[in-house]
Coordinates of C-alpha atoms and ligand atoms in Angstrom, one line a residue:
M1262 CA 0.0 0.0 0.0
A1263 CA 2.5 2.6 1.1
S1264 CA 6.1 2.8 -0.1
T1265 CA 8.8 4.8 1.6
L1266 CA 11.5 6.9 0.1
Q1267 CA 14.4 7.5 2.3
F1268 CA 16.4 10.7 1.9
W1269 CA 19.1 12.6 3.6
C1270 CA 19.3 16.1 4.7
V1271 CA 22.1 18.4 5.4
K1272 CA 23.0 18.0 9.0
G1273 CA 21.8 20.9 11.2
N1274 CA 20.3 22.8 8.3
V1275 CA 16.7 21.7 8.5
P1276 CA 14.2 24.4 9.6
L1277 CA 12.1 23.0 12.4
A1278 CA 8.8 23.7 10.7
T1279 CA 9.9 21.7 7.7
R1280 CA 11.2 19.0 9.8
R1281 CA 7.8 18.7 11.4
S1282 CA 5.8 18.8 8.3
L1283 CA 7.9 16.3 6.5
N1284 CA 8.2 14.3 9.7
F1285 CA 11.9 13.6 9.7
K1286 CA 14.5 13.5 12.4
P1287 CA 17.3 16.0 12.1
Q1288 CA 19.4 13.4 10.3
I1289 CA 17.2 11.0 8.4
G1290 CA 13.8 11.6 6.9
L1291 CA 11.1 9.5 5.5
V1292 CA 8.4 10.5 3.1
K1293 CA 5.5 8.1 2.7
F1294 CA 3.6 7.3 -0.4
V1295 CA 0.0 6.9 0.5
P1296 CA -2.1 6.1 -2.5
S1297 CA -5.5 6.5 -1.0
G1298 CA -5.3 10.1 -0.3
L1299 CA -5.7 9.6 3.5
F1300 CA -3.3 12.0 5.0
C1301 CA -2.8 14.8 7.4
G1302 CA -0.1 17.2 8.4
K1303 CA 2.3 14.3 9.0
D1304 CA 1.8 12.6 5.7
V1305 CA 3.0 14.1 2.5
V1306 CA 1.5 12.3 -0.5
F1307 CA 3.7 12.0 -3.6
S1308 CA 3.3 9.9 -6.6
S1309 CA 5.7 7.0 -6.5
G1310 CA 8.7 6.5 -8.7
N1311 CA 10.5 9.7 -7.7
N1312 CA 14.1 9.6 -6.6
V1313 CA 15.9 11.7 -4.1
K1314 CA 17.0 14.3 -6.5
S1315 CA 13.5 15.0 -7.8
L1316 CA 11.9 14.9 -4.4
L1317 CA 11.2 18.6 -4.3
S1318 CA 9.6 18.8 -7.6
V1319 CA 7.1 15.9 -7.2
T1320 CA 3.4 16.6 -6.9
C1321 CA 2.3 17.0 -3.4
K1322 CA -1.4 16.5 -3.0
A1323 CA -1.7 17.9 0.5
T1324 CA -2.1 21.6 -0.5
T1325 CA -1.2 23.0 2.9
I1326 CA 2.0 21.1 3.0
K1327 CA 2.8 21.6 -0.7
S1328 CA 3.5 25.3 -0.2
D1329 CA 5.7 24.5 2.8
V1330 CA 7.7 21.9 0.9
L1331 CA 8.2 24.1 -2.1
E1332 CA 9.0 27.2 0.0
K1333 CA 11.9 25.3 1.5
K1334 CA 13.2 24.2 -1.9
N1335 CA 15.6 27.1 -2.0
N1336 CA 17.0 26.3 1.4
S1337 CA 18.5 23.2 -0.2
M1338 CA 17.6 21.3 2.8
I1339 CA 17.5 18.0 1.0
E1340 CA 20.6 16.7 -0.7
E1341 CA 21.9 13.5 -1.9
S1342 CA 23.3 11.1 0.7
N1343 CA 26.6 12.2 2.2
D1344 CA 28.4 9.3 3.6
D1345 CA 30.7 11.4 5.6
D1346 CA 27.8 12.6 7.7
F1347 CA 25.8 9.3 7.9
G1348 CA 27.2 5.8 7.7
E1349 CA 25.3 3.0 6.0
S1350 CA 24.7 1.2 9.3
E1351 CA 23.2 4.2 11.0
R1352 CA 20.9 4.9 8.0
S1353 CA 19.7 1.3 7.8
S1354 CA 19.1 1.2 11.6
S1355 CA 16.1 3.5 11.4
F1356 CA 12.8 1.8 11.9
T1357 CA 9.9 3.2 9.9
C1358 CA 6.9 2.4 12.1
V1359 CA 5.5 0.4 15.0
M1360 CA 2.8 -2.1 14.1
K1361 CA 0.7 -3.4 17.0
F1362 CA -1.5 -6.4 16.6
G1363 CA -4.1 -7.1 19.3
G1364 CA -5.4 -10.4 20.5
S1365 CA -8.3 -10.3 18.1
S1366 CA -5.8 -10.2 15.2
L1367 CA -3.9 -13.2 16.5
A1368 CA -6.5 -15.6 17.6
S1369 CA -5.2 -18.7 15.7
A1370 CA -2.3 -20.1 13.6
E1371 CA -4.3 -19.0 10.5
R1372 CA -4.5 -15.5 11.9
M1373 CA -0.7 -15.5 12.7
R1374 CA -0.1 -16.4 9.1
E1375 CA -2.3 -13.6 7.8
V1376 CA -0.6 -11.1 10.1
A1377 CA 2.8 -12.2 8.9
S1378 CA 1.8 -11.8 5.3
L1379 CA 0.3 -8.5 6.0
I1380 CA 3.5 -7.3 7.6
L1381 CA 5.5 -8.7 4.6
S1382 CA 3.2 -6.9 2.2
F1383 CA 4.9 -3.7 3.2
P1384 CA 8.5 -4.6 2.1
E1385 CA 9.5 -0.9 2.2
E1386 CA 8.7 -0.7 6.0
R1387 CA 11.1 -1.6 8.7
P1388 CA 8.6 -2.1 11.5
I1389 CA 8.9 -2.9 15.1
I1390 CA 6.1 -5.4 15.9
V1391 CA 4.2 -5.3 19.2
L1392 CA 1.9 -8.2 20.0
S1393 CA -0.8 -8.9 22.5
A1394 CA -1.6 -12.4 23.8
M1395 CA -3.5 -14.7 21.4
G1396 CA -7.2 -14.3 21.3
K1397 CA -8.8 -14.4 24.7
T1398 CA -5.7 -15.8 26.5
T1399 CA -5.5 -12.9 29.0
N1400 CA -9.1 -13.5 30.1
K1401 CA -8.5 -17.2 30.4
L1402 CA -5.4 -16.6 32.5
L1403 CA -7.3 -14.3 34.8
M1404 CA -10.0 -16.9 35.2
A1405 CA -7.5 -19.7 35.7
G1406 CA -5.9 -17.6 38.5
E1407 CA -9.2 -17.0 40.2
K1408 CA -10.1 -20.7 40.1
A1409 CA -6.7 -21.7 41.4
V1410 CA -7.3 -19.8 44.6
S1411 CA -10.1 -22.2 45.7
C1412 CA -9.7 -25.4 43.7
G1413 CA -7.0 -27.1 45.7
V1414 CA -3.4 -28.0 44.6
T1415 CA -4.4 -31.4 43.2
N1416 CA -7.0 -29.9 40.9
A1417 CA -4.8 -27.0 39.7
S1418 CA -3.4 -28.9 36.7
N1419 CA -6.9 -29.6 35.5
I1420 CA -8.3 -26.1 35.4
E1421 CA -10.3 -25.8 32.2
E1422 CA -8.7 -22.5 31.2
L1423 CA -5.2 -23.9 31.6
D1424 CA -6.1 -26.8 29.2
F1425 CA -7.6 -24.3 26.8
I1426 CA -4.4 -22.2 26.8
K1427 CA -2.1 -25.2 26.4
D1428 CA -4.2 -26.6 23.6
L1429 CA -4.4 -23.2 21.7
H1430 CA -0.6 -22.6 21.9
I1431 CA 0.5 -26.2 21.1
R1432 CA -1.9 -26.4 18.2
T1433 CA -0.6 -23.1 16.9
V1434 CA 3.0 -24.1 17.0
D1435 CA 2.1 -27.4 15.3
E1436 CA 0.1 -25.7 12.6
L1437 CA 2.8 -23.1 12.0
G1438 CA 5.5 -25.8 11.9
V1439 CA 7.7 -24.1 14.5
D1440 CA 9.7 -25.8 17.3
K1441 CA 7.4 -26.6 20.2
N1442 CA 10.2 -26.0 22.7
I1443 CA 9.9 -22.3 22.4
I1444 CA 6.8 -22.4 24.6
T1445 CA 7.0 -25.7 26.6
K1446 CA 9.0 -24.1 29.4
H1447 CA 6.4 -21.4 29.7
L1448 CA 3.5 -23.8 29.7
E1449 CA 5.2 -25.9 32.5
E1450 CA 6.0 -22.8 34.5
L1451 CA 2.4 -21.6 34.1
E1452 CA 1.1 -24.8 35.5
Q1453 CA 3.5 -24.6 38.5
L1454 CA 2.4 -21.0 39.1
L1455 CA -1.2 -22.1 39.3
K1456 CA -0.3 -24.8 41.7
G1457 CA 1.5 -22.2 43.8
V1458 CA -1.6 -20.0 43.8
A1459 CA -3.7 -23.0 44.8
M1460 CA -1.3 -23.8 47.6
M1461 CA -1.3 -20.3 48.9
K1462 CA -5.0 -19.9 48.4
E1463 CA -4.2 -16.3 47.4
L1464 CA -3.7 -14.4 44.2
T1465 CA -2.0 -11.0 44.8
K1466 CA -2.0 -8.4 42.2
R1467 CA 1.7 -8.9 41.7
T1468 CA 1.2 -12.6 41.1
Q1469 CA -1.8 -11.9 38.8
D1470 CA 0.5 -9.7 36.6
Y1471 CA 3.1 -12.4 36.4
L1472 CA 0.4 -14.9 35.6
V1473 CA -1.1 -12.9 32.6
S1474 CA 2.4 -12.1 31.3
F1475 CA 2.6 -15.6 30.0
G1476 CA 0.1 -14.7 27.2
E1477 CA 2.3 -12.1 25.6
C1478 CA 5.5 -14.0 26.3
M1479 CA 4.2 -17.0 24.4
S1480 CA 2.5 -15.2 21.5
T1481 CA 5.7 -13.2 20.7
R1482 CA 7.9 -16.3 20.8
V1483 CA 5.6 -18.2 18.5
F1484 CA 5.3 -15.3 16.0
A1485 CA 9.1 -14.6 15.9
A1486 CA 9.8 -18.3 15.3
Y1487 CA 7.3 -18.3 12.5
L1488 CA 8.8 -15.2 10.8
N1489 CA 12.3 -16.9 11.1
K1490 CA 10.9 -20.0 9.6
L1491 CA 9.7 -17.9 6.6
G1492 CA 13.3 -16.7 6.3
V1493 CA 12.5 -13.2 7.7
K1494 CA 14.9 -12.5 10.5
A1495 CA 13.0 -11.6 13.7
R1496 CA 14.0 -11.3 17.3
Q1497 CA 11.7 -11.7 20.3
Y1498 CA 11.8 -9.3 23.2
D1499 CA 10.1 -9.3 26.6
A1500 CA 9.3 -5.7 27.3
F1501 CA 10.4 -6.1 31.0
E1502 CA 13.9 -7.1 29.8
I1503 CA 14.4 -4.1 27.4
G1504 CA 13.8 -1.1 29.6
F1505 CA 10.0 -0.8 30.1
I1506 CA 10.2 0.6 33.6
T1507 CA 6.9 1.2 35.4
T1508 CA 5.5 2.2 38.8
D1509 CA 4.8 -0.7 41.2
D1510 CA 1.1 -0.4 40.7
F1511 CA 0.4 -3.9 39.7
T1512 CA -2.4 -4.5 37.2
N1513 CA -2.4 -0.8 36.2
A1514 CA 1.2 0.4 36.2
D1515 CA 2.3 3.7 34.7
I1516 CA 5.3 3.9 32.4
L1517 CA 8.2 5.9 33.8
E1518 CA 10.3 8.4 31.7
A1519 CA 13.4 6.3 32.0
T1520 CA 11.7 3.8 29.6
Y1521 CA 12.1 6.0 26.5
P1522 CA 15.9 6.2 26.3
A1523 CA 16.4 2.6 27.6
V1524 CA 14.1 1.1 25.0
A1525 CA 15.5 3.3 22.1
K1526 CA 19.0 2.3 23.0
R1527 CA 18.3 -1.4 23.2
L1528 CA 16.2 -1.7 20.0
H1529 CA 18.4 0.6 18.0
G1530 CA 21.6 -0.9 19.3
D1531 CA 20.5 -4.5 18.5
W1532 CA 19.5 -3.5 15.0
V1533 CA 22.8 -1.9 14.3
S1534 CA 24.8 -4.9 15.5
D1535 CA 22.5 -7.6 14.0
P1536 CA 19.4 -6.4 12.1
A1537 CA 16.2 -8.4 12.8
I1538 CA 12.6 -7.4 13.1
P1539 CA 11.9 -6.8 16.8
I1540 CA 8.8 -8.7 18.1
V1541 CA 8.0 -7.1 21.5
T1542 CA 5.5 -8.2 24.1
G1543 CA 2.8 -5.6 24.6
F1544 CA 1.1 -4.8 27.9
L1545 CA 4.1 -5.7 30.1
G1546 CA 6.7 -3.8 32.1
K1547 CA 9.1 -4.1 35.0
A1548 CA 8.3 -2.5 38.4
R1549 CA 11.0 0.1 39.3
K1550 CA 11.1 -0.9 43.0
S1551 CA 10.4 -4.6 43.2
C1552 CA 11.7 -5.4 39.7
A1553 CA 8.6 -7.7 39.3
V1554 CA 6.6 -8.0 36.1
T1555 CA 3.8 -5.4 35.8
T1556 CA 0.9 -4.9 33.4
L1557 CA -0.3 -1.6 32.0
G1558 CA -4.0 -2.1 32.4
R1559 CA -6.3 -4.0 30.1
G1560 CA -5.6 -3.3 26.4
G1561 CA -2.2 -2.0 27.4
S1562 CA -0.4 -3.2 24.3
D1563 CA -1.6 0.0 22.5
L1564 CA 0.4 1.9 25.1
T1565 CA 3.4 -0.3 24.5
A1566 CA 3.2 0.6 20.8
T1567 CA 2.9 4.4 21.3
T1568 CA 5.7 4.3 23.9
I1569 CA 8.1 2.6 21.4
G1570 CA 6.9 5.1 18.7
K1571 CA 7.9 8.0 21.0
A1572 CA 11.1 6.4 22.2
L1573 CA 12.4 6.0 18.7
G1574 CA 10.8 9.1 17.2
L1575 CA 9.2 7.0 14.5
P1576 CA 7.1 8.5 11.7
E1577 CA 4.0 6.4 12.4
I1578 CA 2.4 4.1 14.9
Q1579 CA -0.1 1.6 13.5
V1580 CA -2.6 -0.3 15.7
W1581 CA -4.2 -3.2 13.9
K1582 CA -7.6 -4.2 15.3
D1583 CA -10.7 -6.3 14.1
V1584 CA -12.7 -3.2 13.1
D1585 CA -12.3 -0.7 10.3
G1586 CA -10.8 1.9 12.7
V1587 CA -12.3 3.9 15.5
L1588 CA -16.1 3.9 14.9
T1589 CA -18.8 6.4 15.7
C1590 CA -19.9 4.1 18.5
D1591 CA -19.2 0.7 20.0
P1592 CA -20.4 -1.7 17.3
N1593 CA -21.7 -4.0 20.0
I1594 CA -24.2 -1.3 20.9
C1595 CA -24.8 0.2 17.5
P1596 CA -24.1 -2.3 14.7
Q1597 CA -24.6 0.7 12.3
A1598 CA -21.5 2.4 13.6
I1599 CA -19.3 3.7 10.9
P1600 CA -15.5 4.5 10.9
V1601 CA -14.3 7.9 11.8
P1602 CA -11.6 8.9 9.3
Y1603 CA -9.7 11.5 11.3
L1604 CA -9.4 12.2 15.0
T1605 CA -7.2 14.5 17.0
F1606 CA -5.1 13.2 19.8
D1607 CA -7.4 15.0 22.2
E1608 CA -10.5 13.4 20.8
A1609 CA -9.0 10.0 20.8
A1610 CA -7.7 10.4 24.4
E1611 CA -11.2 11.5 25.6
L1612 CA -12.8 8.7 23.7
A1613 CA -10.5 6.1 25.1
Y1614 CA -10.6 7.5 28.7
F1615 CA -14.4 7.6 28.7
G1616 CA -14.7 3.9 27.8
A1617 CA -14.2 3.2 24.0
Q1618 CA -12.5 -0.2 24.3
V1619 CA -10.8 0.2 21.0
L1620 CA -7.9 2.2 22.5
H1621 CA -6.1 2.0 25.8
P1622 CA -7.0 5.1 27.9
Q1623 CA -3.4 6.3 28.3
S1624 CA -2.1 5.3 24.8
M1625 CA -2.5 8.7 23.2
R1626 CA -0.1 10.4 25.7
P1627 CA 3.2 9.3 24.2
A1628 CA 1.9 9.8 20.6
R1629 CA 0.8 13.3 21.4
E1630 CA 4.1 14.1 23.2
G1631 CA 6.1 12.8 20.3
D1632 CA 3.6 14.2 17.8
I1633 CA 3.5 10.9 16.0
P1634 CA 0.4 10.0 14.0
V1635 CA -1.5 6.9 15.0
R1636 CA -3.3 4.8 12.4
V1637 CA -6.0 2.5 13.5
K1638 CA -6.5 -0.3 10.9
N1639 CA -8.3 -3.5 10.5
S1640 CA -6.2 -6.6 10.1
Y1641 CA -9.2 -8.5 8.7
N1642 CA -9.7 -5.8 6.1
P1643 CA -6.3 -4.1 5.4
K1644 CA -7.7 -2.1 2.5
A1645 CA -10.1 -0.1 4.6
P1646 CA -8.5 3.3 5.2
G1647 CA -8.9 3.2 8.9
T1648 CA -8.7 6.1 11.3
L1649 CA -5.8 8.6 11.4
I1650 CA -5.2 10.2 14.7
C1651 CA -2.9 13.3 14.7
K1652 CA -2.5 16.7 16.3
G1653 CA -5.0 18.7 14.3
R1654 CA -7.8 18.4 11.8
D1655 CA -10.3 20.6 10.2
M1656 CA -13.0 21.1 12.8
S1657 CA -15.0 23.7 10.8
K1658 CA -17.6 21.2 9.6
A1659 CA -17.2 18.7 12.4
V1660 CA -20.2 18.2 14.8
L1661 CA -20.1 14.9 16.5
T1662 CA -17.2 12.4 16.1
S1663 CA -18.2 9.5 18.3
I1664 CA -20.5 8.5 21.1
V1665 CA -19.0 6.6 24.0
L1666 CA -20.6 4.8 26.9
K1667 CA -19.0 4.0 30.2
R1668 CA -21.2 1.8 32.3
N1669 CA -21.4 0.8 36.0
V1670 CA -20.2 4.2 37.2
T1671 CA -20.7 5.4 40.8
M1672 CA -21.9 8.9 41.3
L1673 CA -21.7 10.9 44.5
D1674 CA -23.8 13.9 45.5
I1675 CA -22.0 15.6 48.3
T1676 CA -23.7 18.6 50.0
S1677 CA -21.7 20.7 52.4
T1678 CA -22.8 20.9 56.1
R1679 CA -21.2 24.4 55.9
M1680 CA -18.5 23.5 58.4
L1681 CA -16.0 24.8 55.9
G1682 CA -16.0 27.7 53.5
Q1683 CA -16.6 26.8 49.8
Y1684 CA -12.9 26.5 48.8
G1685 CA -12.1 24.6 52.0
F1686 CA -15.0 22.3 51.2
L1687 CA -13.8 21.5 47.6
A1688 CA -10.2 21.1 48.8
K1689 CA -11.3 18.6 51.5
V1690 CA -13.5 16.6 49.1
F1691 CA -10.7 16.2 46.6
S1692 CA -8.0 15.5 49.2
T1693 CA -10.2 12.6 50.4
F1694 CA -10.1 11.1 46.9
E1695 CA -6.4 11.7 46.7
D1696 CA -5.7 10.0 50.0
L1697 CA -7.8 7.0 49.0
G1698 CA -6.2 6.8 45.5
I1699 CA -9.5 7.0 43.6
S1700 CA -9.8 9.1 40.5
V1701 CA -12.7 11.2 39.6
D1702 CA -14.1 11.4 36.1
V1703 CA -16.9 14.0 35.8
V1704 CA -17.5 16.9 38.2
A1705 CA -20.2 19.5 38.5
T1706 CA -20.4 22.0 41.4
S1707 CA -22.8 24.5 43.0
E1708 CA -22.1 26.8 45.9
V1709 CA -22.8 24.2 48.5
S1710 CA -22.7 20.9 46.7
I1711 CA -20.7 18.8 44.4
S1712 CA -21.7 15.9 42.2
L1713 CA -19.0 13.6 40.7
T1714 CA -18.5 10.2 39.2
L1715 CA -15.7 7.8 40.2
D1716 CA -13.5 6.0 37.8
P1717 CA -14.1 2.3 38.3
S1718 CA -11.1 1.2 36.2
K1719 CA -8.7 1.7 39.0
L1720 CA -10.7 -0.7 41.2
W1721 CA -10.1 -4.3 40.3
S1722 CA -12.6 -6.5 42.2
R1723 CA -16.2 -6.0 43.3
E1724 CA -15.5 -6.4 47.1
L1725 CA -12.9 -3.8 46.9
I1726 CA -15.2 -1.3 45.2
Q1727 CA -17.8 -1.6 48.0
Q1728 CA -15.1 -1.5 50.7
E1729 CA -13.5 1.6 49.1
L1730 CA -16.8 3.3 48.6
D1731 CA -17.8 2.8 52.2
H1732 CA -14.5 4.4 53.2
V1733 CA -15.0 7.3 50.9
V1734 CA -18.5 8.0 52.3
E1735 CA -17.3 7.6 55.9
E1736 CA -14.6 10.2 55.3
L1737 CA -16.8 12.7 53.4
E1738 CA -19.6 12.5 56.0
K1739 CA -17.3 14.3 58.4
I1740 CA -18.1 17.5 56.4
A1741 CA -21.1 16.8 54.2
V1742 CA -24.3 14.9 53.6
V1743 CA -23.4 12.2 51.0
K1744 CA -25.7 10.4 48.6
L1745 CA -24.2 7.4 46.9
L1746 CA -25.8 6.7 43.5
Q1747 CA -24.7 3.4 41.9
N1748 CA -25.4 1.8 38.5
R1749 CA -25.0 5.0 36.5
S1750 CA -23.6 5.5 33.0
I1751 CA -21.6 8.3 31.4
I1752 CA -22.5 9.0 27.8
S1753 CA -19.7 11.0 26.3
L1754 CA -20.4 13.0 23.1
I1755 CA -17.0 13.5 21.5
G1756 CA -16.7 16.1 18.9
N1757 CA -16.6 19.8 18.3
V1758 CA -17.6 21.5 21.5
Q1759 CA -17.7 24.8 19.5
M1760 CA -21.0 23.3 18.2
S1761 CA -22.2 22.5 21.7
S1762 CA -25.6 24.3 21.3
L1763 CA -26.4 22.3 18.2
I1764 CA -25.2 19.1 19.9
L1765 CA -27.1 19.7 23.1
E1766 CA -30.2 20.7 21.3
K1767 CA -30.3 17.5 19.3
A1768 CA -29.2 15.4 22.2
F1769 CA -31.8 16.7 24.7
H1770 CA -34.5 16.4 22.1
V1771 CA -33.8 12.7 21.8
L1772 CA -33.5 12.2 25.6
R1773 CA -36.8 14.1 26.2
R1774 CA -38.5 11.9 23.6
L1775 CA -37.2 8.8 25.5
G1776 CA -38.3 10.3 28.8
V1777 CA -34.8 10.1 30.2
T1778 CA -33.6 12.4 33.0
V1779 CA -30.0 13.5 32.8
Q1780 CA -28.6 13.5 36.2
M1781 CA -25.4 15.4 35.6
I1782 CA -23.9 17.2 32.7
S1783 CA -20.3 18.4 32.2
Q1784 CA -19.0 20.5 29.4
G1785 CA -16.3 23.1 29.2
A1786 CA -13.2 21.5 30.8
S1787 CA -12.6 19.4 27.7
K1788 CA -12.8 21.1 24.4
V1789 CA -13.9 17.9 22.7
N1790 CA -16.3 16.2 25.1
I1791 CA -19.7 16.7 26.6
S1792 CA -20.6 14.2 29.3
L1793 CA -24.1 13.2 30.4
V1794 CA -24.9 10.9 33.3
V1795 CA -28.0 8.7 33.1
N1796 CA -29.1 5.4 34.7
D1797 CA -27.4 2.3 33.5
S1798 CA -30.7 0.7 32.6
E1799 CA -31.5 3.6 30.2
A1800 CA -28.0 4.1 28.8
E1801 CA -27.9 1.8 25.7
Q1802 CA -31.2 2.9 24.5
C1803 CA -30.1 6.5 24.7
V1804 CA -26.8 5.8 22.9
R1805 CA -28.7 4.0 20.1
A1806 CA -31.2 6.9 19.7
L1807 CA -28.4 9.5 19.8
H1808 CA -26.4 7.6 17.2
S1809 CA -29.4 7.4 15.0
V1810 CA -29.9 11.1 15.1
F1811 CA -26.3 12.2 14.7
F1812 CA -25.0 9.5 12.3
E1813 CA -27.9 7.7 10.6
S1814 CA -30.3 10.5 9.6
E1815 CA -30.4 13.6 7.6
L1816 CA -29.2 15.5 10.6
S1817 CA -25.9 13.7 10.3
Q1818 CA -25.3 15.4 7.0
L1819 CA -22.5 17.6 8.4
N1820 CA -20.8 14.6 9.8
R1821 CA -21.0 12.8 6.5
E1822 CA -19.6 15.8 4.6
H1823 CA -16.8 15.7 7.1
K1824 CA -16.3 12.0 6.6
T1825 CA -16.0 12.2 2.8
G1826 CA -13.6 15.0 3.3
N1827 CA -15.7 17.6 1.4
G1828 CA -13.8 20.8 1.7
S1829 CA -12.0 19.7 4.8
I1830 CA -8.9 17.9 3.7
A1831 CA -7.1 20.9 2.4
A1832 CA -7.2 22.5 5.9
L1833 CA -5.8 19.5 7.6
S1834 CA -2.6 20.4 9.4
Ligands
ADP331 N1 -15.8 3.4 19.2 C1 -15.3 2.2 18.9 N2 -14.7 2.0 17.7 C2 -14.2 0.8 17.4 N3 -14.3 -0.3 18.2 C3 -14.9 -0.2 19.4 C4 -15.4 1.0 19.8 N4 -15.9 0.8 21.0 C5 -15.7 -0.4 21.4 N5 -15.1 -1.1 20.4 C6 -14.7 -2.5 20.4 O1 -13.3 -2.6 20.5 C7 -12.8 -3.7 19.8 C8 -11.4 -3.6 19.4 O2 -10.6 -3.4 20.5 P1 -9.7 -4.5 21.1 O3 -10.6 -5.7 21.4 O4 -8.9 -4.0 22.2 O5 -8.8 -4.9 19.9 P2 -7.4 -5.6 19.9 O6 -7.6 -6.8 20.9 O7 -7.3 -6.1 18.5 O8 -6.4 -4.6 20.3 C9 -13.8 -3.9 18.6 O9 -13.9 -5.2 18.2 C10 -15.1 -3.3 19.2 O10 -16.0 -4.3 19.5
PHD332 N1 -3.6 -9.0 26.4 C1 -3.9 -7.8 27.1 C2 -3.2 -6.6 26.5 C3 -3.9 -6.1 25.3 O1 -3.6 -5.0 24.8 O2 -4.7 -6.9 24.6 P1 -5.6 -6.4 23.3 O3 -4.6 -5.7 22.4 O4 -6.0 -7.7 22.7 O5 -6.7 -5.6 23.7 C4 -5.3 -7.7 27.4 O6 -6.1 -8.5 26.9 O7 -5.7 -6.7 28.0

C-alpha cells in the first residue's frame, strides 16, 4: 500500500517547521507514499517513482504542505546522501513504524499467518512489531488464577482454562510448523504457578500480573519463530527485559520516563549490530522498586506501541484491530456504527478514557508528546482506510465524532454541612479522593454541593469497590451529607464543542423523547467532550437513539460531509 522513500538532509540545516511537516528527524527523513489520499499534516502524498533528486519537484497532493515543501526548496535542505555525515549502518538502523496487533488479530495459527503476510506486504517498511496475547488468552489466564485460589493443589493442573491455553498454543506451533520447545517451558511454569496459587489460596495483584504475562511472552515467541521459519529474520523481546520501567502499581502500572531512552538504546543498538525485526511483548513492564513484572491495564499493548513510537521518534504508529478503525460508537451497541476517518489526539484520548474499548486510555499520551500520528487499521480488512489520529484536523464542519458509553459508574452527591468555606470544602473533598487513591471522572459543582463520578477502572474487584466506597462515604460524611448513587452510566459526546448548542439541542430532544432524565452534565473543561450521566438501565437505548440522530439520519449530513472530506482535507494540518 505505502512505499517509503528515504532521503538525507544536510546536518543541522533543517528548519524546524519543515522537519515537522515532513516528519523527519534532524538526520534522516522519511516520506511516505499513501495512494488512497488519506493523510494529514504528518503525511505528504507523492506519486511514487520519484528519486531523491526530484523529491522537491514531485506533486504534493496535500495543499497545505505543498507550499511548505516548495518554499523550503531554495534552502537546499535535502541533498543526496553524504556518507561522511551518515554511515550506512546508521541509516539502515532507522525503523519506519510500529505495528501493533491485538489479541483479536492473533486468535489462531491461521491469523498469525495472515498477520505475517500483512507485515511482509509492506517490504518498504522496517517495522517494530508489538503483539498482545493470542485471542482471549488474557481473560483465560485471569479466570484460571481465580479458580486456582479455591480449587486445591491437586486440581490446579486440570483447570479448564489452563487446558484451553495449552491446547491453543500447542496447536498453533504445530500448525505453523515451528519448534514446540519455544513455549514448553512457559507452559510448564504456568502450571507450576497455578499450583502455587492453589497452595497459597491467594492471588496477589503482583502474582496476577506475572500470571497474565505468559500470554504475551508466548505469542511473541511463536510469531518470531514463524517469521524466522519464513526466512524473515526476527528477534523476540520481553518488554520487561528491554527497559520498560513502570511504577509498582500492579495491574495498572504507569510507564516511567526512563523507559524511553532505555528502549530506544536497546532496539536501535541491536538493530545496528544484528538487524532483525523486533517482536515485542505488549502490555508488560518491570516495576521500578520490586523489579517484578507489571501490566499496563487491560488493552495496554496500545500503550506499549505508542511508547516505542515516541522512544524511537518513529514516523508512524499503527494499531491493527478487528474493526475498520475507530467507529462512531461501540459496534456491540450500534451495529450501524461507521468508521471515523480522522481524530485529533485530544478526541482519541477522551474517547479512550471515557470507555471506548478500541484504544487504551493512556495510549495517546506518548503519541501526542512525540507528535506521532497513529493509524487504527483492520487486520481483517487491510484495504479499509482506517482512522488517522494526529495533532490537528479541520473542525470547521465537524459536529459529533463519536458517542462513547461508560457503564457501571458510581456517582456521589456531596452537600456541604457548611462547616467549611466553599474553597475549604472543595479542597477537603478532593483530598479525600487523593488519600484513597481514587480518580474522579466527571464533576459539577454549585455553591454548597458537588456531584461527581468515580473511575471504576482503578478498582479491580467488586468487594474492593464496596469497601473503598464505604470508606469514601465515611470520610466525606465528616463535612457533608453524602448520597451514593450506583449503576449510573456516562454518555460522552466526543466532537466539536464549538458546536455545543447544536449538539445539546439534538441530544436533549432525543433524551426528552425517550423520557430520560439527565442526572449530571459536564462541558467546558474538555474542548472535545460533553458528558451526560444517566441510569445504567437507560443508557444503551439513549446511545442508540443519539447515534441514529447524529449519524444515521439527515441531521448527520454535516458529519457525513466531514467523513467524505468535502472541503475539509485541504485544511488539515
Ligand atoms: N468506538 C469504537 N470503535 C471501534 N471499536 C470499538 C469502539 N468501542 C468499542 N469497540 C470494540 O473494540 C474492539 C477492538 O478493540 P480490542 O478488542 O482491544 O482490539 P485488539 O484486541 O485487537 O487490540 C472492537 O472489536 C469493538 O468491539
Ligand atoms: N492481552 C492484554 C493486553 C492487550 O492490549 O490486549 P488487546 O490488544 O487484545 O486488547 C489484554 O487482553 O488486556
